[in-house]
Coordinates of C-alpha atoms in Angstrom, one line a residue:
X1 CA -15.6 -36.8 -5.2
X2 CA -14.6 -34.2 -3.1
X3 CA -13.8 -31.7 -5.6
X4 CA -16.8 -32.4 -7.5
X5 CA -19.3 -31.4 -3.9
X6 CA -16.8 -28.2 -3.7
X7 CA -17.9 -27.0 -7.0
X8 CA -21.5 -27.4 -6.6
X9 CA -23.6 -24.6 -6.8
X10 CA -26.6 -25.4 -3.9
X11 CA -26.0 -27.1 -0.6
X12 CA -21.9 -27.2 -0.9
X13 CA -21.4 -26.8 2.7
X14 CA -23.5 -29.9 3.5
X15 CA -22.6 -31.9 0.9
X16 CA -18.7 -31.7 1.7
X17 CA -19.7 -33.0 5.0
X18 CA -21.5 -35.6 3.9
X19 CA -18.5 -36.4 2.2
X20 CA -16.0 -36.2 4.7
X21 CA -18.6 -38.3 7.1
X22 CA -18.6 -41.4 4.5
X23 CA -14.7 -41.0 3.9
X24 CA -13.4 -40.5 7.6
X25 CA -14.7 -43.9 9.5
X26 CA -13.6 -46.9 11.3
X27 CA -9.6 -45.0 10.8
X28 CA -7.3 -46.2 13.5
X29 CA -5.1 -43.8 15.2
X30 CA -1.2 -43.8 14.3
X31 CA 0.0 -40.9 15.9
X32 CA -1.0 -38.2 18.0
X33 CA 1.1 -34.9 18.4
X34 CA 1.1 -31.8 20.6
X35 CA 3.0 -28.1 20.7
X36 CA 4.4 -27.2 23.9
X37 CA 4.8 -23.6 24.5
X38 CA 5.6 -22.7 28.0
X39 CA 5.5 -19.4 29.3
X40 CA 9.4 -17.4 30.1
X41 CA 11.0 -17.1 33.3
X42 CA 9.5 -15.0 35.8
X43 CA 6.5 -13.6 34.0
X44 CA 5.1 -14.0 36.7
X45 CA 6.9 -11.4 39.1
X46 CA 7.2 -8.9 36.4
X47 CA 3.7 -8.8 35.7
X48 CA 2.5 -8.5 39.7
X49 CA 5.3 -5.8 39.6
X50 CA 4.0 -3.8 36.7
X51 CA 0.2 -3.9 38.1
X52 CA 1.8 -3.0 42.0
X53 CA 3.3 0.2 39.6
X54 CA 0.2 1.2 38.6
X55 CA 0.5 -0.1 35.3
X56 CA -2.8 -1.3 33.6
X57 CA -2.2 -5.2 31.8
X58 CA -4.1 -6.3 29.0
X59 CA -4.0 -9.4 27.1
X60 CA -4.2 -9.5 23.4
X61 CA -3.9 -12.6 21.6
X62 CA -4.8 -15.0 19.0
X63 CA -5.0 -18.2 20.6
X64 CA -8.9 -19.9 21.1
X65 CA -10.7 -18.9 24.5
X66 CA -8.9 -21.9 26.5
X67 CA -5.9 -21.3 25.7
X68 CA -5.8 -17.5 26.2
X69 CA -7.8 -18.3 29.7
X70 CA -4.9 -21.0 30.9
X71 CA -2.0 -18.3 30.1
X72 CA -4.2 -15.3 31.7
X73 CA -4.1 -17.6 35.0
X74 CA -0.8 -19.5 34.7
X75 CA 0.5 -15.8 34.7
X76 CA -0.9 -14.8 37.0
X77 CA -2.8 -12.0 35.1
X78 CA -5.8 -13.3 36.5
X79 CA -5.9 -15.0 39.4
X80 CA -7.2 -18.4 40.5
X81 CA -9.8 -17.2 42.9
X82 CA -10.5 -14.2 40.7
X83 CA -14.1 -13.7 39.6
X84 CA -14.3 -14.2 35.4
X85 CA -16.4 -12.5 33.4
X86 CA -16.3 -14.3 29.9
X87 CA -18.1 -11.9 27.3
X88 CA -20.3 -13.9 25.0
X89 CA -20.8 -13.9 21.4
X90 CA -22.7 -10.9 19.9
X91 CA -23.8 -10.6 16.5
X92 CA -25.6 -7.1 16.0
X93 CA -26.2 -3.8 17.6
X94 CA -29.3 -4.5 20.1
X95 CA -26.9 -7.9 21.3
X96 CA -23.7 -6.1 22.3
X97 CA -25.8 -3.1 24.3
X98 CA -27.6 -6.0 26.4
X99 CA -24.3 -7.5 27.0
X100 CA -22.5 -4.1 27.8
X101 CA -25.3 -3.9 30.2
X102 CA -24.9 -6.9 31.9
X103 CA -20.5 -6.2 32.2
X104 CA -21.6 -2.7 33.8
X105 CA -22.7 -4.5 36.8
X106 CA -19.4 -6.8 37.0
X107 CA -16.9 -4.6 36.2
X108 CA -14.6 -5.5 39.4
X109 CA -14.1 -8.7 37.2
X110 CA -11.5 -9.6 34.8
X111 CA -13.1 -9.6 31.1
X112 CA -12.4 -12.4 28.9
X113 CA -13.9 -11.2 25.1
X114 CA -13.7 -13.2 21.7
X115 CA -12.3 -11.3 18.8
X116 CA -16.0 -11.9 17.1
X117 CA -17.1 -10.1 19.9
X118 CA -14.8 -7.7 20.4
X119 CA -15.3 -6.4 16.6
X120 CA -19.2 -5.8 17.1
X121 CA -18.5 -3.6 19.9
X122 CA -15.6 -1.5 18.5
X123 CA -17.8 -0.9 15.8
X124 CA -21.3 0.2 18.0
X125 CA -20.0 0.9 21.1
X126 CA -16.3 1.8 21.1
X127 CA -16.5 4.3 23.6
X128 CA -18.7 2.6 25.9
X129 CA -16.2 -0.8 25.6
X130 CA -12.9 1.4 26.5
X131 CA -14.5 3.0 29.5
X132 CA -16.1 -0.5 30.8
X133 CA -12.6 -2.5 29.8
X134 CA -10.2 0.3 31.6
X135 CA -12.0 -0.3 34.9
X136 CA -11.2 -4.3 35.1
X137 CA -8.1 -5.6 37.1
X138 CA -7.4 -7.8 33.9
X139 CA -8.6 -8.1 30.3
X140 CA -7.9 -10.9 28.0
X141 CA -9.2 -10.4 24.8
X142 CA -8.7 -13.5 22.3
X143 CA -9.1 -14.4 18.8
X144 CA -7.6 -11.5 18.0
X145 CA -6.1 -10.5 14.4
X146 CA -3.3 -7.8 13.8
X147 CA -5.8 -5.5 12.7
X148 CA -8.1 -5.8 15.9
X149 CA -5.2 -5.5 18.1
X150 CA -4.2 -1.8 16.6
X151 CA -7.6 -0.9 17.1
X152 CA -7.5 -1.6 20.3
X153 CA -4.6 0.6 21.1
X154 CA -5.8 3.4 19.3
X155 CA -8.8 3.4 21.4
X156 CA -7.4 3.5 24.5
X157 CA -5.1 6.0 23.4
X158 CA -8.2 8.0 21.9
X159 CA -10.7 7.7 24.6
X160 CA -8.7 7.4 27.7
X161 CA -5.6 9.9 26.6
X162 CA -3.1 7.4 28.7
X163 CA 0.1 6.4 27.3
X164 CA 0.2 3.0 26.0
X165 CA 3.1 0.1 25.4
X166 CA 2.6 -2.5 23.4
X167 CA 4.7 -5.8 24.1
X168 CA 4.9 -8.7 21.4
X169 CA 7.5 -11.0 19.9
X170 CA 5.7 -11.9 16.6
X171 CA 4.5 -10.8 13.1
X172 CA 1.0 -10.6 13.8
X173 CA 1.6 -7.8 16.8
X174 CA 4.2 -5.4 14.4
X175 CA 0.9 -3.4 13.6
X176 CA -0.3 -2.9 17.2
X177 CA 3.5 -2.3 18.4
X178 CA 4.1 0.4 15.9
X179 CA 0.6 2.2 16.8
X180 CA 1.5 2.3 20.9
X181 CA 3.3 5.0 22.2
X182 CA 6.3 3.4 22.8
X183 CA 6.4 -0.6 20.9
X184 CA 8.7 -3.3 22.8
X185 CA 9.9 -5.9 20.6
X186 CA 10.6 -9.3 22.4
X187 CA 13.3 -11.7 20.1
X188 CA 12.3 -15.0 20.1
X189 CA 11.4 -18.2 18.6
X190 CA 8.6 -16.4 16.5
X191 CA 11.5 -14.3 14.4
X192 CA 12.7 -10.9 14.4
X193 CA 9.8 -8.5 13.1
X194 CA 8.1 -7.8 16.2
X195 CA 11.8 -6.3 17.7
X196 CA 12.6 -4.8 14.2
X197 CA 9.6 -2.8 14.4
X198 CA 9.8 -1.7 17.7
X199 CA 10.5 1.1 19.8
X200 CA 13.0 -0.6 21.7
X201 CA 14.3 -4.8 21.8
X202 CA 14.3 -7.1 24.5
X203 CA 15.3 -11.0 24.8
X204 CA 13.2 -11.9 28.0
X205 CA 9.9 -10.7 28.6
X206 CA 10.9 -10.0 32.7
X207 CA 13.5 -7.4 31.3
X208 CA 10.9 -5.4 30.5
X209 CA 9.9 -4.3 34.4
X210 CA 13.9 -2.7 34.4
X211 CA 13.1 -1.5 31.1
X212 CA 10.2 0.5 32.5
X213 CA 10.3 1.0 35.8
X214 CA 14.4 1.8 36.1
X215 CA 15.4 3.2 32.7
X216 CA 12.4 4.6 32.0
X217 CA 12.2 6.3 35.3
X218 CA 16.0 7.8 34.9
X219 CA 15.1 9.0 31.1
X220 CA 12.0 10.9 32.3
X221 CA 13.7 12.5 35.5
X222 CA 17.1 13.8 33.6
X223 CA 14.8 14.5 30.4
X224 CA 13.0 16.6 33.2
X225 CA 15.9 18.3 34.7
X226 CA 18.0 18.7 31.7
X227 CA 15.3 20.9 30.4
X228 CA 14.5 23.1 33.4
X229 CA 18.3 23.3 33.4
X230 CA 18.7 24.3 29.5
X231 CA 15.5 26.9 30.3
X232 CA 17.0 28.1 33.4
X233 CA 20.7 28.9 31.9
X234 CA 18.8 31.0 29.6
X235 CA 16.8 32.9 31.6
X236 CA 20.1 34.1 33.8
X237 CA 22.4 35.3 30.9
X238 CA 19.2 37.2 29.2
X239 CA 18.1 38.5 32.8
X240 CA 21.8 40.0 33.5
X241 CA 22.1 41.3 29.7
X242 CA 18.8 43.2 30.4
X243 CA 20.1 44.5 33.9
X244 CA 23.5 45.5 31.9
X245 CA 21.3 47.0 29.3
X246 CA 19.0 49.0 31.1
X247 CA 22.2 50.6 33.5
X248 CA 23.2 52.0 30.2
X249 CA 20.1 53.7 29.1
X250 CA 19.4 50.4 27.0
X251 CA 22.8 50.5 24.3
X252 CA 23.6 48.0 22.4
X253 CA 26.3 47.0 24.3
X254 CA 26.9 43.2 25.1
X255 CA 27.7 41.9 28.4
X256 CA 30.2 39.4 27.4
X257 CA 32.0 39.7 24.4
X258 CA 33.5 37.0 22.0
X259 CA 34.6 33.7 23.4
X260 CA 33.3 34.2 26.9
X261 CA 29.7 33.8 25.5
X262 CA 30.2 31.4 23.1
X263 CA 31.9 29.6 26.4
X264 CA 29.3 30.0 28.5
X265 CA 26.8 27.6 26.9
X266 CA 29.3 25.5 25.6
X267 CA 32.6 24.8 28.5
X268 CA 30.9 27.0 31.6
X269 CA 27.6 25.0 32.1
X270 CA 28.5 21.5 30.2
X271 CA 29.4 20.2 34.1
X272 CA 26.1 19.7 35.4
X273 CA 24.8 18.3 32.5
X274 CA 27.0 15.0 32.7
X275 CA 26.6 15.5 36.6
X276 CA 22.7 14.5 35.3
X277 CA 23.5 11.3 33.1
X278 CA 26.0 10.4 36.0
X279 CA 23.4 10.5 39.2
X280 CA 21.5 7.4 39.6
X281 CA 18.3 8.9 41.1
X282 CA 16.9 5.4 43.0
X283 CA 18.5 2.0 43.7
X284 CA 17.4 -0.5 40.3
X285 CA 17.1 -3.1 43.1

């Protein structure tokens, strides 16, 4: 009976629900079962550490709007006594520049959006949605697919010219880890596609605050001296060859000869390069 109200050609919809009505009474309750996913160990800490960086959080996920509000504020992401701003459904052009409006003058509060939502305005107001977005303490945007979520961070990247990170330990965030500037791939019970993908592969989400703030700290300062060190070396051994030159009315006559310049970018100046990778800059604690 139910297959034959599927395959009808006028009023389907309502005629599988009559269906289902006259089918599913007076049933008795065997068993009732529930999925417990708790959030890791201090997730907590490492996000109030990354915002106290500087460090802009947003939440992009796939769960329904409870669920993505309980994590947002079990994390900490968004506070208990935080102000809410929960972005409601839009369905054209004229509906998402009312309700744009209406966020302009709540902006200090952390936006909550539905991916039905979220799509209308990427596609009207893109521009107007980063801008708005970027200035909230917190966004959680849910109901999210893959496909929304690397639109989001190409946005961002478009619109606000910041560098971006994209954290995620499952399939559906390979798309939006592989369009951020640098993808972190967390290993866990989901499988092994998001950290395949990634820039770089994690086990705990809280190793990601030493990823950042330590490593990445050390890679940017030596990455910084080691080329003012490579430029610098240059510019002394060309300075005194031009000095040399001009002495002798500008011959072709090199400085050093033979192995003494091959060893002077090779043995000479190798010594303060490992002096670089060698110097911890700050204390990781």
């Amino acid at each position: 009976q139910d297959k034959t109200q599927k395959v009808a050609i006028q009023d389907r919809s309502a005629r599988t629900s009559a269906v289902i009505e006259t089918l599913e009474r007076d049933l008795e309750l065997l068993c009732l079962t529930g999925v417990e996913d708790k959030l890791q160990d201090k997730v907590r800490p490492t996000l109030e550490l990354l915002r106290n960086a500087g460090i802009k959080v947003w939440m992009l996920t796939g769960d329904k709007l409870e669920t993505a509000t309980s994590i947002a504020k079990s994390s900490r992401l968004v506070s208990r006594s935080q102000d809410v701003h929960i972005f409601e459904s839009v369905a054209n052009r004229t509906e998402a520049r009312c309700e744009l409006m209406k966020f302009r003058r709540r902006n200090d509060d952390a936006l909550i959006i539905r991916g039905d939502a979220l799509e209308v305005c990427l596609k009207f107001y893109p521009r107007e949605f980063i801008e708005l977005a970027c200035q909230c303490p917190a966004v959680v945007c849910c109901r999210c697919s893959p496909t929304q979520k690397a639109e989001v961070v190409h946005l961002i990247k478009q619109y606000t010219e910041k560098t971006t990170c994209a954290v995620g330990d499952g399939g559906n965030d390979v798309s939006m880890i592989q369009e951020a500037d640098a993808g972190i791939g967390i290993v866990g019970r989901e499988g092994n596609q998001a950290s395949l993908a990634a820039d770089f592969s994690v086990t705990q989400f809280h190793h990601i605050a030493q990823l950042l703030l330590v490593h990445g700290r050390y890679s940017y300062k030596r990455s910084a001296a080691l080329s003012q060190f490579v430029i610098h070396r240059g510019l002394i051994i060309s300075t005194m060859q031009a000095v040399f030159s001009s002495v002798f009315y500008f011959a072709s006559v090199a400085l050093y000869q033979g192995l003494l310049m091959v060893g002077y970018a090779t043995v000479y100046t190798m010594f303060p390069v490992f002096h670089l990778f060698w110097t911890k800059m700050c204390n990781p604690k």
